[in-house]
Coordinates of C-alpha atoms and ligand atoms in Angstrom, one line a residue:
X784 CA 158.1 125.5 74.5
X785 CA 156.8 126.7 71.2
X786 CA 159.3 128.8 69.3
X787 CA 159.1 130.9 66.3
X788 CA 155.3 130.8 65.9
X789 CA 155.1 134.5 66.1
X790 CA 158.2 135.2 64.0
X791 CA 156.2 136.5 61.1
X792 CA 155.7 140.2 61.5
X793 CA 152.3 141.6 60.7
X794 CA 152.4 144.7 58.5
X795 CA 151.9 147.9 60.3
X796 CA 148.2 148.7 60.7
X797 CA 147.2 145.2 59.9
X798 CA 147.4 143.6 63.3
X799 CA 145.0 140.8 64.0
X800 CA 144.4 141.8 67.6
X801 CA 142.1 139.9 69.8
X802 CA 139.6 141.4 72.2
X803 CA 141.3 143.0 75.1
X804 CA 140.9 142.2 78.8
X805 CA 138.1 144.6 79.3
X806 CA 136.1 142.8 76.6
X807 CA 136.3 145.6 74.0
X808 CA 137.4 144.8 70.6
X809 CA 140.9 146.1 70.1
X810 CA 140.3 146.5 66.4
X811 CA 139.8 150.2 66.6
X812 CA 142.6 150.9 68.9
X813 CA 145.1 148.8 66.9
X814 CA 145.7 151.9 65.0
X815 CA 147.2 153.1 68.2
X816 CA 150.1 150.7 67.6
X817 CA 151.0 152.2 64.2
X818 CA 154.1 154.4 64.6
X819 CA 153.3 157.9 63.5
X820 CA 156.3 158.6 61.4
X821 CA 155.7 162.3 61.1
X822 CA 154.9 162.8 64.8
X823 CA 158.3 163.9 65.9
X824 CA 159.9 167.1 67.1
X825 CA 163.4 168.0 65.9
X826 CA 165.9 168.5 68.7
X827 CA 169.5 169.4 68.9
X828 CA 171.8 168.3 71.7
X829 CA 175.5 168.0 72.4
X830 CA 176.6 164.5 73.4
X831 CA 180.0 163.6 74.6
X832 CA 180.5 160.4 72.6
X833 CA 181.9 157.1 73.8
X834 CA 185.4 158.3 72.9
X835 CA 185.0 161.5 74.9
X836 CA 184.5 163.8 71.9
X837 CA 181.6 166.3 71.9
X838 CA 179.2 165.8 69.1
X839 CA 176.4 168.0 68.0
X840 CA 173.5 165.7 67.2
X841 CA 170.3 166.8 65.5
X842 CA 167.6 164.2 66.0
X843 CA 164.0 163.4 65.6
X844 CA 162.3 162.7 68.9
X845 CA 159.0 160.9 69.5
X846 CA 157.8 161.4 73.0
X847 CA 156.0 158.8 75.1
X848 CA 154.1 156.4 72.7
X849 CA 151.9 153.8 74.4
X850 CA 153.0 150.4 73.1
X851 CA 150.0 148.3 73.9
X852 CA 146.3 148.7 73.1
X853 CA 145.0 147.8 76.5
X854 CA 147.5 149.3 78.9
X855 CA 147.3 148.8 82.7
X856 CA 149.2 152.0 83.2
X857 CA 150.3 154.1 80.3
X858 CA 152.7 156.1 82.4
X859 CA 155.0 153.0 82.3
X860 CA 153.8 151.2 79.2
X861 CA 155.1 153.7 76.8
X862 CA 158.4 154.2 74.9
X863 CA 160.3 157.1 73.3
X864 CA 162.2 157.0 70.1
X865 CA 165.2 159.1 69.0
X866 CA 166.6 159.0 65.4
X867 CA 169.7 160.9 64.4
X868 CA 169.5 163.0 61.3
X869 CA 172.7 165.1 61.5
X870 CA 175.8 164.5 63.5
X871 CA 178.4 167.3 63.6
X872 CA 176.8 169.0 60.6
X873 CA 176.8 165.9 58.5
X874 CA 173.5 164.4 57.5
X875 CA 173.0 160.7 58.5
X876 CA 170.5 158.2 57.3
X877 CA 169.5 155.9 60.2
X878 CA 166.8 154.0 58.1
X879 CA 168.8 150.7 58.4
X880 CA 170.7 151.5 61.6
X881 CA 170.7 149.1 64.5
X882 CA 168.1 149.9 67.2
X883 CA 169.5 150.3 70.7
X884 CA 166.7 149.2 73.0
X885 CA 167.8 150.8 76.3
X886 CA 165.7 150.0 79.3
X887 CA 166.2 152.1 82.5
X888 CA 164.9 149.6 85.0
X889 CA 166.8 149.6 88.4
X890 CA 165.9 147.6 91.4
X891 CA 162.9 146.0 89.7
X892 CA 161.3 149.4 90.3
X893 CA 158.8 151.1 87.8
X894 CA 160.5 153.1 85.1
X895 CA 158.7 155.7 83.0
X896 CA 159.5 157.8 80.0
X897 CA 156.1 159.6 80.1
X898 CA 157.6 163.0 80.9
X899 CA 160.8 162.6 78.9
X900 CA 161.7 165.6 76.7
X901 CA 164.6 164.0 74.8
X902 CA 167.0 161.1 74.5
X903 CA 168.5 159.5 77.6
X904 CA 168.1 160.5 81.2
X905 CA 165.8 157.7 82.0
X906 CA 166.0 156.7 85.7
X907 CA 163.9 154.8 88.0
X908 CA 165.3 157.2 90.6
X909 CA 164.5 154.8 93.4
X910 CA 166.9 153.1 95.7
X911 CA 167.4 149.4 95.2
X912 CA 166.2 146.8 97.5
X913 CA 163.6 147.0 100.2
X914 CA 160.2 145.5 99.8
X915 CA 158.6 148.9 100.4
X916 CA 160.9 150.6 97.9
X917 CA 162.8 152.3 100.7
X918 CA 166.5 151.7 101.1
X919 CA 167.2 148.8 103.4
X920 CA 170.5 148.7 105.2
X921 CA 171.6 146.0 102.8
X922 CA 170.6 147.9 99.8
X923 CA 171.9 151.3 100.7
X924 CA 175.2 150.3 102.1
X925 CA 178.0 150.8 99.6
X926 CA 180.6 148.2 98.9
X927 CA 184.1 148.9 100.0
X928 CA 185.3 149.6 96.5
X929 CA 184.3 153.2 96.5
X930 CA 184.3 153.1 92.7
X931 CA 181.4 152.9 90.3
X932 CA 178.9 152.6 93.0
X933 CA 175.4 153.7 92.1
X934 CA 172.0 153.2 93.7
X935 CA 169.8 152.6 90.8
X936 CA 170.4 150.6 87.6
X937 CA 169.2 151.4 84.2
X938 CA 170.9 154.4 82.7
X939 CA 172.6 155.2 86.0
X940 CA 175.9 153.7 85.0
X941 CA 179.2 155.2 85.9
X942 CA 182.5 155.1 83.9
X943 CA 185.8 154.7 85.6
X944 CA 186.0 158.5 86.2
X945 CA 182.7 158.6 88.1
X946 CA 180.9 160.2 85.2
X947 CA 177.4 159.1 84.1
X948 CA 177.2 156.8 81.1
X949 CA 174.1 156.8 79.0
X950 CA 173.9 154.2 76.3
X951 CA 170.9 155.8 74.7
X952 CA 172.9 159.0 74.1
X953 CA 176.0 157.2 73.1
X954 CA 174.0 155.1 70.6
X955 CA 172.4 158.2 69.1
X956 CA 175.8 159.9 68.7
X957 CA 177.0 156.8 66.9
X958 CA 174.2 157.1 64.4
X959 CA 171.9 154.4 65.8
X960 CA 168.2 154.6 66.4
X961 CA 167.4 154.6 70.1
X962 CA 164.2 153.2 71.6
X963 CA 163.8 153.7 75.4
X964 CA 160.9 151.8 76.9
X965 CA 159.3 152.3 80.3
X966 CA 158.0 149.3 82.2
X967 CA 155.9 148.5 85.3
X968 CA 157.8 147.8 88.5
X969 CA 157.3 146.1 91.8
X970 CA 156.0 148.9 94.0
X971 CA 153.0 149.9 91.9
X972 CA 149.6 149.4 93.5
X973 CA 146.1 150.4 92.3
X974 CA 143.5 152.1 94.5
X975 CA 142.5 148.8 96.0
X976 CA 146.0 148.0 97.1
X977 CA 146.7 145.4 94.4
X978 CA 150.2 145.1 93.2
X979 CA 150.2 145.3 89.4
X980 CA 153.9 145.7 88.6
X981 CA 155.3 142.6 90.2
X982 CA 156.7 139.6 88.2
X983 CA 156.3 139.1 85.3
X984 CA 155.1 142.6 84.5
X985 CA 158.4 144.2 83.6
X986 CA 159.5 141.6 81.2
X987 CA 156.0 141.4 79.6
X988 CA 156.1 145.1 79.1
X989 CA 159.6 145.1 77.5
X990 CA 158.5 142.3 75.2
X991 CA 155.4 144.3 74.3
X992 CA 157.6 147.3 73.5
X993 CA 159.8 145.1 71.3
X994 CA 156.8 143.8 69.5
X995 CA 155.6 147.3 68.9
X996 CA 158.9 148.2 67.2
X997 CA 159.0 145.0 65.1
X998 CA 155.3 145.4 64.1
X999 CA 156.3 148.8 62.7
X1000 CA 159.0 147.4 60.4
X1001 CA 159.5 149.8 57.5
X1002 CA 157.6 152.6 59.3
X1003 CA 159.8 153.2 62.3
X1004 CA 163.3 154.2 61.4
X1005 CA 166.0 151.6 62.0
X1006 CA 166.5 147.9 61.3
X1007 CA 163.8 146.1 63.4
X1008 CA 165.7 142.8 62.9
X1009 CA 168.8 144.4 64.6
X1010 CA 167.5 145.3 68.0
X1011 CA 170.2 145.4 70.6
X1012 CA 168.9 145.5 74.2
X1013 CA 170.7 147.1 77.1
X1014 CA 170.2 147.3 80.8
X1015 CA 172.0 147.4 84.1
X1016 CA 171.4 145.4 87.3
X1017 CA 167.7 144.6 87.4
X1018 CA 167.7 146.2 83.9
X1019 CA 170.6 143.9 83.0
X1020 CA 168.6 140.9 84.2
X1021 CA 165.6 142.0 82.1
X1022 CA 167.9 142.6 79.1
X1023 CA 169.3 139.1 79.5
X1024 CA 165.9 137.7 79.9
X1025 CA 164.7 139.5 76.8
X1026 CA 167.6 138.0 74.9
X1027 CA 167.1 134.5 76.3
X1028 CA 163.3 134.3 75.9
X1029 CA 162.7 135.7 72.4
X1030 CA 159.3 134.5 71.1
X1031 CA 158.8 132.1 73.9
X1032 CA 155.1 131.3 74.1
X1033 CA 155.0 131.3 77.9
X1034 CA 154.3 135.0 77.9
X1035 CA 151.5 134.8 75.3
X1036 CA 148.6 135.2 77.7
X1037 CA 150.1 138.2 79.4
X1038 CA 150.9 139.9 76.1
X1039 CA 147.5 139.2 74.7
X1040 CA 145.8 140.7 77.8
X1041 CA 147.7 143.9 77.2
X1042 CA 146.9 144.0 73.6
X1043 CA 150.5 143.8 72.5
X1044 CA 151.3 143.8 68.8
X1045 CA 151.3 140.5 66.9
X1046 CA 154.9 140.4 66.1
X1047 CA 158.1 138.7 67.1
X1048 CA 159.7 139.8 70.4
X1049 CA 163.0 138.2 69.6
X1050 CA 166.0 140.6 69.8
X1051 CA 169.2 140.3 67.9
X1052 CA 171.8 141.1 70.6
X1053 CA 171.9 141.5 74.3
X1054 CA 173.9 143.9 76.4
X1055 CA 173.8 143.2 80.2
X1056 CA 175.7 145.0 82.9
X1057 CA 175.8 143.4 86.4
X1058 CA 172.6 141.4 85.8
X1059 CA 170.8 140.6 89.0
X1060 CA 169.2 137.4 87.8
X1061 CA 168.7 133.7 88.4
X1062 CA 167.0 134.9 91.6
X1063 CA 165.9 131.6 93.0
X1064 CA 169.4 130.3 93.0
X1065 CA 171.2 133.5 93.9
X1066 CA 171.1 133.0 97.7
X1067 CA 173.3 129.9 97.4
X1068 CA 175.5 131.4 94.8
X1069 CA 176.0 134.5 97.0
X1070 CA 177.2 132.4 99.9
X1071 CA 179.5 130.3 97.7
X1072 CA 181.1 133.5 96.5
X1073 CA 181.0 135.9 99.4
X1074 CA 180.3 133.5 102.3
X1075 CA 183.8 133.7 103.8
X1076 CA 183.4 137.4 103.9
X1077 CA 181.5 137.1 107.1
X1078 CA 181.2 140.8 107.8
X1079 CA 178.6 142.9 105.9
X1080 CA 179.4 146.5 104.9
X1081 CA 177.1 147.5 107.7
X1082 CA 179.7 146.0 110.1
X1083 CA 177.3 143.1 111.1
X1084 CA 178.5 139.5 110.9
X1085 CA 176.2 137.3 108.9
X1086 CA 174.8 134.0 110.1
X1087 CA 177.4 131.3 109.3
X1088 CA 175.1 128.4 109.7
X1089 CA 172.7 129.8 107.2
X1090 CA 175.6 130.7 104.9
X1091 CA 176.8 127.1 105.0
X1092 CA 173.5 125.6 104.2
X1093 CA 173.0 127.9 101.3
X1094 CA 176.5 127.1 100.0
X1095 CA 175.6 123.5 99.8
X1096 CA 172.5 124.4 97.7
X1097 CA 174.8 126.1 95.2
X1098 CA 176.9 122.9 94.8
X1099 CA 173.8 121.0 93.9
X1100 CA 172.4 123.6 91.6
X1101 CA 175.7 124.2 89.8
X1102 CA 176.1 120.5 89.2
X1103 CA 172.5 120.3 87.8
X1104 CA 173.3 123.0 85.2
X1105 CA 175.9 120.8 83.5
X1106 CA 177.7 123.9 82.2
X1107 CA 181.2 123.9 80.7
X1108 CA 183.5 126.8 81.3
X1109 CA 184.7 128.9 78.4
X1110 CA 187.9 128.1 76.6
X1111 CA 187.7 124.3 77.2
X1112 CA 187.6 124.6 81.0
X1113 CA 185.3 121.6 81.3
X1114 CA 182.5 121.0 83.7
X1115 CA 181.9 123.9 86.1
X1116 CA 181.3 122.8 89.6
X1117 CA 181.2 124.4 93.1
X1118 CA 184.7 122.8 93.6
X1119 CA 186.4 124.3 90.6
X1120 CA 184.5 127.5 90.1
X1121 CA 187.1 129.5 92.2
X1122 CA 189.9 128.4 89.9
X1123 CA 187.7 129.2 86.9
X1124 CA 186.8 132.7 88.1
X1125 CA 190.5 133.4 88.8
X1126 CA 191.9 132.1 85.6
X1127 CA 189.1 133.0 83.1
X1128 CA 188.1 136.4 84.5
X1129 CA 189.8 137.9 87.5
X1130 CA 193.5 137.6 86.6
X1131 CA 192.9 138.8 83.0
X1132 CA 190.9 141.7 84.5
X1133 CA 193.6 142.7 86.9
X1134 CA 196.2 142.2 84.2
X1135 CA 194.4 144.6 81.9
X1136 CA 193.9 147.1 84.7
X1137 CA 197.6 147.1 85.7
X1138 CA 198.8 147.1 82.1
X1139 CA 196.8 150.3 81.5
X1140 CA 198.3 152.1 84.5
X1141 CA 201.4 154.2 84.2
X1142 CA 204.6 152.6 85.6
X1143 CA 204.4 154.6 88.8
X1144 CA 200.7 154.1 89.3
X1145 CA 201.2 150.4 88.8
X1146 CA 204.1 150.3 91.2
X1147 CA 201.9 152.0 93.9
X1148 CA 199.0 149.8 93.3
X1149 CA 201.1 146.7 93.6
X1150 CA 202.8 148.0 96.7
X1151 CA 199.3 148.5 98.3
X1152 CA 198.1 145.1 97.0
X1153 CA 200.8 142.7 97.7
X1154 CA 198.5 139.7 97.2
X1155 CA 199.1 140.2 93.5
X1156 CA 202.1 138.7 91.9
X1157 CA 203.1 140.8 88.8
X1158 CA 205.4 138.9 86.5
X1159 CA 206.0 139.0 82.8
X1160 CA 203.2 141.5 82.4
X1161 CA 200.6 139.3 84.1
X1162 CA 198.8 139.4 87.4
X1163 CA 198.3 136.2 89.4
X1164 CA 196.7 135.7 92.8
X1165 CA 194.5 133.3 94.8
X1166 CA 190.8 133.3 95.1
X1167 CA 191.0 133.6 98.9
X1168 CA 193.2 136.7 98.6
X1169 CA 190.9 138.2 96.0
X1170 CA 188.0 137.7 98.5
X1171 CA 189.9 139.4 101.2
X1172 CA 190.8 142.3 98.8
X1173 CA 187.1 142.8 98.1
X1174 CA 186.3 142.9 101.8
X1175 CA 182.9 143.4 103.4
X1176 CA 180.0 141.9 101.5
X1177 CA 177.1 144.1 100.6
X1178 CA 174.2 141.9 101.6
X1179 CA 173.1 139.8 104.5
X1180 CA 172.1 136.2 104.3
X1181 CA 170.0 135.1 102.5
X1182 CA 170.8 137.9 100.1
X1183 CA 167.6 137.7 98.0
X1184 CA 164.8 135.7 99.6
X1185 CA 165.0 137.2 103.1
X1186 CA 163.5 135.3 106.0
X1187 CA 161.7 138.5 107.0
X1188 CA 160.5 139.3 103.4
X1189 CA 162.4 142.6 103.4
X1190 CA 164.2 142.5 100.0
X1191 CA 163.2 144.1 96.8
X1192 CA 163.1 140.6 95.3
X1193 CA 160.5 139.5 97.9
X1194 CA 158.4 142.4 96.6
X1195 CA 159.1 141.4 93.0
X1196 CA 157.3 138.2 93.7
X1197 CA 154.4 139.8 95.5
X1198 CA 150.9 139.3 94.1
X1199 CA 147.5 140.9 94.5
X1200 CA 147.4 142.6 97.9
X1201 CA 150.4 140.7 99.2
X1202 CA 153.4 143.0 99.0
X1203 CA 156.2 140.4 99.4
X1204 CA 156.4 136.6 99.2
X1205 CA 159.0 133.9 99.5
X1206 CA 160.2 132.3 96.3
X1207 CA 162.6 129.7 97.7
X1208 CA 161.6 126.7 99.8
X1209 CA 164.5 127.3 102.1
X1210 CA 163.5 130.8 103.1
X1211 CA 159.8 129.9 103.4
X1212 CA 160.9 127.2 105.8
X1213 CA 162.9 129.7 107.8
X1214 CA 160.3 132.5 107.5
X1215 CA 160.2 134.9 110.5
X1216 CA 157.0 136.8 109.5
X1217 CA 154.4 134.1 110.1
X1218 CA 154.0 133.5 106.4
X1219 CA 151.8 130.5 106.2
X1220 CA 152.1 127.3 104.2
X1221 CA 154.7 124.6 103.8
X1222 CA 154.9 125.0 100.1
X1223 CA 155.7 128.0 97.9
X1224 CA 152.5 129.5 96.5
X1225 CA 151.4 127.6 93.4
X1226 CA 152.1 130.4 90.9
X1227 CA 155.7 130.9 92.1
X1228 CA 157.4 128.2 90.0
X1229 CA 156.0 129.6 86.8
X1230 CA 156.8 133.2 87.7
X1231 CA 160.4 132.2 88.4
X1232 CA 160.7 130.7 85.0
X1233 CA 159.1 133.8 83.4
X1234 CA 161.8 135.9 85.1
X1235 CA 164.8 133.6 84.6
X1236 CA 167.0 133.6 81.4
X1237 CA 168.6 130.4 82.6
X1238 CA 165.3 128.6 82.2
X1239 CA 165.0 129.6 78.6
X1240 CA 168.7 128.7 77.9
X1241 CA 168.2 125.3 79.4
X1242 CA 165.3 124.9 76.9
X1243 CA 167.7 125.9 74.1
X1244 CA 165.3 128.5 72.9
X1245 CA 166.2 128.8 69.2
X1246 CA 164.8 132.4 69.0
X1247 CA 167.2 133.7 71.7
X1248 CA 169.6 136.4 70.9
X1249 CA 172.9 135.0 69.6
X1250 CA 175.2 137.8 70.6
X1251 CA 175.9 138.6 74.2
X1252 CA 177.8 141.4 75.8
X1253 CA 178.1 140.9 79.6
X1254 CA 180.0 143.1 82.1
X1255 CA 180.4 143.0 85.9
X1256 CA 182.7 144.8 88.4
X1257 CA 184.9 142.5 90.4
X1258 CA 183.9 144.3 93.6
X1259 CA 180.2 144.1 92.9
X1260 CA 178.7 142.1 95.7
X1261 CA 175.1 142.9 94.8
X1262 CA 175.1 139.3 93.6
X1263 CA 177.5 136.4 93.1
X1264 CA 180.1 136.7 90.4
X1265 CA 179.0 133.3 89.2
X1266 CA 175.6 134.7 88.0
X1267 CA 177.1 136.4 85.0
X1268 CA 179.7 133.7 84.4
X1269 CA 176.9 131.0 84.3
X1270 CA 174.9 133.1 81.9
X1271 CA 178.0 133.5 79.7
X1272 CA 178.8 129.7 79.9
X1273 CA 175.2 128.8 79.1
X1274 CA 175.0 130.9 75.9
X1275 CA 178.5 129.8 74.9
X1276 CA 177.5 126.2 75.4
X1277 CA 174.7 126.8 72.9
X1278 CA 177.2 128.2 70.4
X1279 CA 176.4 131.9 70.8
X1280 CA 178.9 134.7 70.5
X1281 CA 179.8 135.9 74.0
X1282 CA 181.9 138.9 75.0
X1283 CA 182.1 138.8 78.8
X1284 CA 184.6 140.7 80.9
X1285 CA 184.9 141.7 84.5
X1286 CA 185.9 145.2 85.4
X1287 CA 188.7 145.2 87.9
X1288 CA 188.0 146.8 91.3
X1289 CA 184.7 148.2 90.0
X1290 CA 181.5 148.1 92.0
X1291 CA 177.8 147.8 91.1
X1292 CA 176.6 149.7 88.0
X1293 CA 179.9 150.3 86.4
X1294 CA 180.4 150.7 82.6
X1295 CA 184.0 151.5 81.9
X1296 CA 184.1 150.4 78.2
X1297 CA 181.1 152.0 76.6
X1298 CA 183.0 152.9 73.4
X1299 CA 183.8 149.2 73.0
X1300 CA 180.2 148.4 73.3
X1301 CA 179.2 150.9 70.7
X1302 CA 181.8 149.4 68.3
X1303 CA 180.6 145.9 69.2
X1304 CA 177.1 146.8 68.1
X1305 CA 178.4 147.8 64.6
X1306 CA 180.5 144.6 64.5
X1307 CA 177.8 142.1 65.4
X1308 CA 175.1 143.8 63.3
X1309 CA 177.4 144.4 60.3
X1310 CA 176.3 148.0 60.2
X1311 CA 178.2 150.6 58.4
X1312 CA 177.0 154.2 58.9
X1313 CA 175.8 155.7 55.8
X1314 CA 175.9 159.4 55.3
X1315 CA 173.2 161.0 53.1
X1316 CA 174.3 163.6 50.7
Ligands
LIG808 C1 169.5 146.0 91.9 C2 170.4 145.8 92.9 C3 170.3 144.8 93.8 O1 171.2 144.6 94.7 C4 169.2 143.9 93.6 O2 169.0 142.9 94.5 C5 168.3 144.1 92.6 C6 168.4 145.2 91.7 C7 169.7 147.2 90.9 O3 170.6 148.0 91.1 O4 168.9 147.2 89.9

């Protein structure tokens, strides 16, 4: 793949935009992609910062700006910008601050900032899963953890105390510039019934939004070379993909059609919470991880024969990745991944959790969880006991490409008037809906690559983000725990800086260390907040 060809950023207002899809010259409307630096309103809000302190933040707010010249649906293809000017009465200059690029995608659903009146609060508001967008039993059932469980991704993250975490707001309170993009999602249909938000619409839109920001270097406040992307679940997947696929040419035709700015779409750093990614390999990974947990949280037992077949697919896939585990673990395979998970992630996660408890809380936790050996300030346990501890799995089998085409992911790979399609040969073979054909539809392999960060990492994309923050709850059975670990191993293998932790006993959508993330942004970008006089 061609890399770096678009790295040169056109000066604002000077874009060489081609004719758009409707045949009109985009020259006139290219002005639409110039950031109107005076077009803000000044707002004041109180934000409880990442350390739990209330801060009064005065900021400049730009409401919904369309980020392409030839939008399919402006309601989704627009972004909002928030720039702090005063924090707790002290003027701040965010001219060179990192830009937190916070998507609010959840469930691969549409996300819009069109009606937003200030920073944060972006929600897709829709339940995850379900081809029709309605909650399926598998999507609506909560895991057994009872902690950190949320229905939609994006900004809908919860901290350990069950409070909402909004990284846009936290970024603003830390003195960073915050850009919050909307993006098309899988359920959108036009008046003819054509699906226009399915793959790869969401990633194309996010890239177009990044290009808009970078094309406005020097006009939009913030350091456009220090964009830090964030997202959760499907939004975490898209954030990872944005990081992995920077400046990849495989999106060019899509971006051109939208009239995206001629600028780099590479981002500096990636934050991803519980990314639901590597979709075409996730069914096998799910069964490798949760397959022995035969009962779903609905109380139904899953098909063990299917589970076993999928597990063997994981072994083959994992071997093909040729990844090495972090800290000199060596080749990661289906045979040693349990040991890797326990040693690299799960025991350290439990150890931290237990260390942070009071003596009496620790004693009660250990009394209730005798599978953990606590010795010398360290927790040890087996993978099998860990799986029993997590208990019922969230999803049925296959978890992602359902035989009956009922998952959100089936819808994500819908096309034209077809709401949901198969995207793995195995599920096509076992289809129960009468879907025709022995082969996957011809556009599917390319769409899968367009949606998968692992594809870009395998290609060693040199314009990928080089800093990675990845988080996942240990009780999150929305996907396999190996999905994040493989992502981390892949970028570490390429020499990137990875900060990957699992949150002990947390479920889907948790973010229990937002303050650390805010600090991490300053560290990796080298930014020191400057106060104006
Ligand atoms: C999300 C959750 C899922 O279980 C899934 O399959 C896709 C997306 C989400 O919360 O975004």
